[in-house]
Coordinates of C-alpha atoms in Angstrom, one line a residue:
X1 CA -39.2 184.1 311.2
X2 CA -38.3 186.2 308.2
X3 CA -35.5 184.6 305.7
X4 CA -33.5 187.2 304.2
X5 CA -30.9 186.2 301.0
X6 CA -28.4 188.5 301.4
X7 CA -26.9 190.4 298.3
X8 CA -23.8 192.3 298.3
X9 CA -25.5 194.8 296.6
X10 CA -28.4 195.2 298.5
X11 CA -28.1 195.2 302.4
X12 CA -32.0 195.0 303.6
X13 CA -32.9 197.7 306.1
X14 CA -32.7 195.5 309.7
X15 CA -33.5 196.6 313.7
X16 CA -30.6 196.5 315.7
X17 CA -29.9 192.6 316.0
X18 CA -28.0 190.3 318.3
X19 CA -26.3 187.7 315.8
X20 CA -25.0 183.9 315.8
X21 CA -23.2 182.8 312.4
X22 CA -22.6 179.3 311.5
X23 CA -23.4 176.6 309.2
X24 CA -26.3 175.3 311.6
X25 CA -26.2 171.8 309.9
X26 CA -28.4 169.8 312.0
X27 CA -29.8 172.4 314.4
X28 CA -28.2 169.9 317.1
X29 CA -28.1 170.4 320.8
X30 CA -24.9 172.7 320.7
X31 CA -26.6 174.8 318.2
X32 CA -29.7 175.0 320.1
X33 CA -28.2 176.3 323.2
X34 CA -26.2 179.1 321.5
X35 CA -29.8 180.1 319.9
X36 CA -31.4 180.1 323.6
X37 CA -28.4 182.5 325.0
X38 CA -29.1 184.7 321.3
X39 CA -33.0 184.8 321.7
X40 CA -32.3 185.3 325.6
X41 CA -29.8 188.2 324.9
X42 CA -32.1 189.6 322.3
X43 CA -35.2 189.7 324.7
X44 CA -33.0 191.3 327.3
X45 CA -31.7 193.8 325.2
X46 CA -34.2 195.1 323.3
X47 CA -33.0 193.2 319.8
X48 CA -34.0 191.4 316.9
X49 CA -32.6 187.8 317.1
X50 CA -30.8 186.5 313.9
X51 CA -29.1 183.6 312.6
X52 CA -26.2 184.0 309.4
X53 CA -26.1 181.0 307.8
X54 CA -24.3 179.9 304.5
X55 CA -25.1 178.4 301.3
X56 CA -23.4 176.5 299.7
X57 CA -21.6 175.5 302.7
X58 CA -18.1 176.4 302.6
X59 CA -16.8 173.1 303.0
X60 CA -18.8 172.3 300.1
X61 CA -18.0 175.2 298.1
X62 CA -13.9 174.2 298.6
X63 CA -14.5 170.7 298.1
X64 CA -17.4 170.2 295.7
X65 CA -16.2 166.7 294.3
X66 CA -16.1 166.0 297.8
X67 CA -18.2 167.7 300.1
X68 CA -18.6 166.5 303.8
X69 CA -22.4 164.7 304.1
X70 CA -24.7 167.2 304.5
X71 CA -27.2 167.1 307.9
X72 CA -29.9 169.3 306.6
X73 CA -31.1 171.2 303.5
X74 CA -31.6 175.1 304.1
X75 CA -35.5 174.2 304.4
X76 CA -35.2 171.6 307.3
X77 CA -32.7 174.3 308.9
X78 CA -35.2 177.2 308.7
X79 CA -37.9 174.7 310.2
X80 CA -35.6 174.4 313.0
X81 CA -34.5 177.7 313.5
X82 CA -38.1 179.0 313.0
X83 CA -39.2 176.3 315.8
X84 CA -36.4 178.1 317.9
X85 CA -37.7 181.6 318.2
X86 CA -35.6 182.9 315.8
X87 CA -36.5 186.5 314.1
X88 CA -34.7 186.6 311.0
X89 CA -32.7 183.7 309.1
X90 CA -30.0 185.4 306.6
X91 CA -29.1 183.6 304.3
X92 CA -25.2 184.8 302.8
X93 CA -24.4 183.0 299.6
X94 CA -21.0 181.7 300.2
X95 CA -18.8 182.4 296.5
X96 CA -15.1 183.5 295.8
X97 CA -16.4 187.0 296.4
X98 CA -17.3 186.3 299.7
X99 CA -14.8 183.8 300.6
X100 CA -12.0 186.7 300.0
X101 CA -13.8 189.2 302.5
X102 CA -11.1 190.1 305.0
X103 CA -11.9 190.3 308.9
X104 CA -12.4 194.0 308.4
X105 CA -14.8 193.8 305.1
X106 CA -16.9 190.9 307.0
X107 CA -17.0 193.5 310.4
X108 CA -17.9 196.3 307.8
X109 CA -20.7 194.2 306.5
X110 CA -22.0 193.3 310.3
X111 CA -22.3 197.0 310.7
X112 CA -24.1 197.8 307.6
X113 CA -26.8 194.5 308.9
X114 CA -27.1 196.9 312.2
X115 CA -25.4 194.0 314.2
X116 CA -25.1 195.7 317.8
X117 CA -24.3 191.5 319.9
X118 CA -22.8 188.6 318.0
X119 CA -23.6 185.4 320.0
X120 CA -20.3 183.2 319.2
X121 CA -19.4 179.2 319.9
X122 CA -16.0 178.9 321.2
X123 CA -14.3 178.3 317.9
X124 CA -15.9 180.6 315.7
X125 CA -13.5 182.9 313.2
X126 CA -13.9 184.8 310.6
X127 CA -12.5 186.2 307.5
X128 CA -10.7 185.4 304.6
X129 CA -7.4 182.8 306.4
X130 CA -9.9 182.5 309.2
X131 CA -7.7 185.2 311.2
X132 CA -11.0 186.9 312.8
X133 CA -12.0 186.2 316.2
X134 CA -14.2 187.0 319.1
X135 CA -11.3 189.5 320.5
X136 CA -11.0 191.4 317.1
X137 CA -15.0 191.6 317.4
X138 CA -14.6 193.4 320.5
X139 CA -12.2 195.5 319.8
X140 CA -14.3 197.3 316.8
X141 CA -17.0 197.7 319.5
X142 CA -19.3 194.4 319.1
X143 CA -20.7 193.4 322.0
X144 CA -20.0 189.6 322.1
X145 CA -20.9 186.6 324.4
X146 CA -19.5 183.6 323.4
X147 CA -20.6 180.0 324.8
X148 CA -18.4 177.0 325.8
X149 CA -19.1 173.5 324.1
X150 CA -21.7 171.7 325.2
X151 CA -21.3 167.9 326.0
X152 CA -23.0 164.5 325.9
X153 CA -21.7 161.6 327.9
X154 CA -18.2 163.5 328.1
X155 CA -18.1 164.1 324.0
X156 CA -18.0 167.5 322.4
X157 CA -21.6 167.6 320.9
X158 CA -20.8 169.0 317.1
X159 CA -22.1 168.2 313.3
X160 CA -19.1 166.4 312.8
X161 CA -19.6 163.6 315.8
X162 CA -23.4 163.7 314.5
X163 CA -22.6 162.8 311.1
X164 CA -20.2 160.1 312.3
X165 CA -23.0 158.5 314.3
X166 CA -25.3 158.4 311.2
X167 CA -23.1 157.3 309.0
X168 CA -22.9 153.8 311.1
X169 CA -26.5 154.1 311.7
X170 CA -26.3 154.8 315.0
X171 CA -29.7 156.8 315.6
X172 CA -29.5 156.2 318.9
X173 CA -26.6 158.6 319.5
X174 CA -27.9 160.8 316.7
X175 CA -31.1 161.5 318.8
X176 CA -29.1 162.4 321.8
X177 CA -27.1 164.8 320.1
X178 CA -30.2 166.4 318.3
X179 CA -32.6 166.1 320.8
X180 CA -35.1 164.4 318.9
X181 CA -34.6 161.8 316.0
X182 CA -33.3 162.3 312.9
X183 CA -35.5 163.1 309.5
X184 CA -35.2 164.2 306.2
X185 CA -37.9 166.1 304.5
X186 CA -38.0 166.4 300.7
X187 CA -40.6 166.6 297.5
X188 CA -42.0 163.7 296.3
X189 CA -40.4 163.6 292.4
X190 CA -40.9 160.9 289.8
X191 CA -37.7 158.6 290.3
X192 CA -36.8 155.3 287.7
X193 CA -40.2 153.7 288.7
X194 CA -38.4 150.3 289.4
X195 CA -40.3 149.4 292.3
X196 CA -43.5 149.2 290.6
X197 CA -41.9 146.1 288.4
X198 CA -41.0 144.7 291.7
X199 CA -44.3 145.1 293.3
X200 CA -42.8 147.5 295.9
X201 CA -43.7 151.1 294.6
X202 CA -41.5 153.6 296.1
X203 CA -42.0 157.8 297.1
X204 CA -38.9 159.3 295.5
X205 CA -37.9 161.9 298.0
X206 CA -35.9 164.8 297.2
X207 CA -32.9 164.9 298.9
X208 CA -31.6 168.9 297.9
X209 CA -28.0 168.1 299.2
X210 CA -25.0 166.7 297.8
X211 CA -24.6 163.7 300.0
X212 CA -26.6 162.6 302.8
X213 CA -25.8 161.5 306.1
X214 CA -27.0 158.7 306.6
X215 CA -27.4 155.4 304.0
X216 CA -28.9 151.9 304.0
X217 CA -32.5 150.1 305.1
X218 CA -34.3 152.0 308.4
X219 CA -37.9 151.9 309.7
X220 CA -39.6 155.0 309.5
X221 CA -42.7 157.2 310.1
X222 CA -43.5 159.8 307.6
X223 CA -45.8 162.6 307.3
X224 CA -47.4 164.0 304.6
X225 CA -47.4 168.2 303.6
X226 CA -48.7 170.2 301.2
X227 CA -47.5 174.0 301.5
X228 CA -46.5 173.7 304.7
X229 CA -49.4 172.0 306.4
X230 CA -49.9 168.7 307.3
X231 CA -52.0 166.1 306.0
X232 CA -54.4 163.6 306.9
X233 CA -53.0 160.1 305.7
X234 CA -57.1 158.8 304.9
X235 CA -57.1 161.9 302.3
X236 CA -54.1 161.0 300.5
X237 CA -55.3 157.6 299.4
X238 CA -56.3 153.7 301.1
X239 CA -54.7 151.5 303.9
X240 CA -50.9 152.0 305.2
X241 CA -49.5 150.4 308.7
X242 CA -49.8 153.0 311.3
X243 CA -46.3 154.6 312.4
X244 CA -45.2 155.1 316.1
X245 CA -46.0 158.5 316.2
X246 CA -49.6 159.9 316.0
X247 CA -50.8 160.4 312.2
X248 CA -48.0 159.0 310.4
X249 CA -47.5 155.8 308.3
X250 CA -44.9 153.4 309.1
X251 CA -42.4 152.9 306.4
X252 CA -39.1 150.6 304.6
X253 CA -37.0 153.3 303.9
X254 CA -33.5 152.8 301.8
X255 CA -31.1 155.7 300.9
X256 CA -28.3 154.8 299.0
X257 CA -26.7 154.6 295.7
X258 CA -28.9 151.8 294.2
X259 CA -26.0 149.4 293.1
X260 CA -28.2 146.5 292.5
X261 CA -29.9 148.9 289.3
X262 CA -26.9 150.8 288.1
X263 CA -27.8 154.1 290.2
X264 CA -24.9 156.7 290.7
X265 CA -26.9 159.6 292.3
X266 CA -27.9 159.4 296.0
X267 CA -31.7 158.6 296.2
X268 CA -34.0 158.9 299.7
X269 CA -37.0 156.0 298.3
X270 CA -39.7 155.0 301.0
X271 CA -42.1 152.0 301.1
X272 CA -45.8 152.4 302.7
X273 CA -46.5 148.6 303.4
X274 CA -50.4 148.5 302.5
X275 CA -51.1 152.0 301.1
X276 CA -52.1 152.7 298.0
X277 CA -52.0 156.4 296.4
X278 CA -50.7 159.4 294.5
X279 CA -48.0 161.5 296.4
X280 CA -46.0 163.3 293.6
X281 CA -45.9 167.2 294.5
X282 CA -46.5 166.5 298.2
X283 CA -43.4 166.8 300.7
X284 CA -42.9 164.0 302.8
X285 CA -40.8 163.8 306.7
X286 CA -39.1 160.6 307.0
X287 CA -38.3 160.3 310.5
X288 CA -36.0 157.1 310.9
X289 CA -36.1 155.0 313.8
X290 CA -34.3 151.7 313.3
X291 CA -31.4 151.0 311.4
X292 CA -31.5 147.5 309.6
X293 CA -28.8 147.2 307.6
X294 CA -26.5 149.1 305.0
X295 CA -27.4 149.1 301.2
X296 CA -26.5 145.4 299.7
X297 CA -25.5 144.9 295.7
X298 CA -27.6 141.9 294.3
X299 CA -26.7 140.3 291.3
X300 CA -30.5 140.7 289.4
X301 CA -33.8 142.1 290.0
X302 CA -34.9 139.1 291.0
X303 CA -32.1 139.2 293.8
X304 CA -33.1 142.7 294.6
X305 CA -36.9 141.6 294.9
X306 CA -36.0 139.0 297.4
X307 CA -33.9 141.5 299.6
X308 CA -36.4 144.0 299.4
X309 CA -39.4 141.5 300.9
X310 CA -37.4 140.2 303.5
X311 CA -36.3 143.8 304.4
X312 CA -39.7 144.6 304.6
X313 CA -40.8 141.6 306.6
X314 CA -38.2 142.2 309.1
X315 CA -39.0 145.7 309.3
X316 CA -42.9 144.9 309.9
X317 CA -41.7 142.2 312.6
X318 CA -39.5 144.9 314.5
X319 CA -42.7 147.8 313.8
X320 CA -45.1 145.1 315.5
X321 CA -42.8 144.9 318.6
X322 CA -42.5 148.0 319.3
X323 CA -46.3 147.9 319.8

């Protein structure tokens, strides 16, 4: 899959393409089914599949103090959408110049992207006031499918019922609405270093949105990349508890604020019970599995240390159950 930033000023010479446009964020079941019917359409046709994403979000452009937690970064959504048979990813920055493109401007710029099939969900408009819609598509002389909602136990499956789920830890419900369980992958960056003092040394992984998700103390597997490939745990450095799936290392995970130390940014911080070495620069995939509790404020670092071992014992206990 090719990712294309698009400029207003430069519109990249394309193939005729069948088109979806959406935020993607979380690639969930819903999302994944509109992709089959675009690569489907696209196959059948004689098009190039793509996908028009945004970034920033909008929500988060109108509401940056404030922004909706965020599902996926743009990487973990080309991952997906790459995964998906997808051709090209374009990426539209999402500013006050594009935010004021009327129905007909956006249609215009469709044209100019050789746009000949726009593969829709049922709610999708465009324009600036939202006032553009499948219809007004068809009547410039897009070809356009659009796809009912798809369901899960009778609910609507959307970002906004998958984001609900995490943010009570319910992975369980997250899973079936994704199709596989949730993760976050980010760089390893040097963080406060606090964990060393409390004999629980920490990966600081990059989050690259505003807010996540999900929050609080979850088991996890990780897996280790460097430039795209995976990694062999045994080359990275010594010992580690085995995770559930093949190759990675089981893990205390905590995402959260940090109140026990002061912390006012949001912070993804793993724990590799038993391994010892150097992962700055690598990119790890926390895949979480079992939600423990939310993040607790302790009164000192002693406190913290405490909470941290026993989070880490129970989380070894419910890891050796599993089996």
């Amino acid at each position: 899959m090719k990712t294309i930033h698009l400029l207003p000023q430069h519109i990249p010479s394309l193939p005729d393409l069948a088109l979806t446009i959406g935020n993607y964020d979380g690639v969930h079941l819903g999302h994944q089914a509109l992709i089959d019917l675009l690569t489907t359409t696209a196959t059948k046709e004689g098009l190039a599949s793509a996908v028009m994403v945004f970034e920033p979000q909008p929500r988060e452009f109108f509401s940056p103090d404030d922004p909706p937690a965020r599902l996926s970064s743009l990487a973990e959504k080309t991952e997906q959408l790459g995964k998906l048979g997808v051709d090209y990813l374009l990426v539209a920055s999402f500013d006050e110049a594009f935010r004021a493109l009327s129905a007909e401007a956006f249609m215009d710029l469709l044209n100019r992207l050789n746009v000949r099939k726009l593969v829709l969900g049922d709610d999708f408009r465009f324009g600036q006031g939202r006032v553009g819609d499948a219809s007004l598509l068809q009547q410039a002389g897009f070809g356009v499918l659009s796809l009912d909602s798809i369901n899960v136990d009778g609910r609507r499956v959307s970002s906004s019922l998958l984001r609900a789920a995490l943010a009570v830890g319910d992975l369980t419900t997250a899973k079936q609405l994704l199709g596989r369980d949730y993760a976050i992958t980010g760089e390893v960056v040097h963080g406060d270093k606090i964990g060393r003092t409390l004999d629980f040394p920490t990966a600081n992984v990059a989050l690259s949105r505003i807010r996540p998700a999900l929050h609080g103390v979850l088991a996890a597997d990780v897996i280790a990349y460097r430039d795209g490939k995976r990694l062999a745990w045994q080359t990275l450095g010594v010992g580690g508890v085995a995770g559930l799936a093949a190759g990675s290392l089981f893990a205390a995970a905590n995402i959260g604020l940090r109140p026990a130390v002061g912390g006012s940014d949001w912070r993804l911080e793993v724990y590799l019970p038993e391994f010892v070495g150097n992962l700055y620069g690598l990119q790890l995939q926390v895949v979480f599995l079992h939600y423990l509790h939310g993040e607790r404020h302790y009164s000192s670092l002693d406190e913290l240390k405490q909470g941290i071992a026993q989070d880490v014992k129970e989380l070894l206990v419910w890891r050796a159950a599993i089996g």
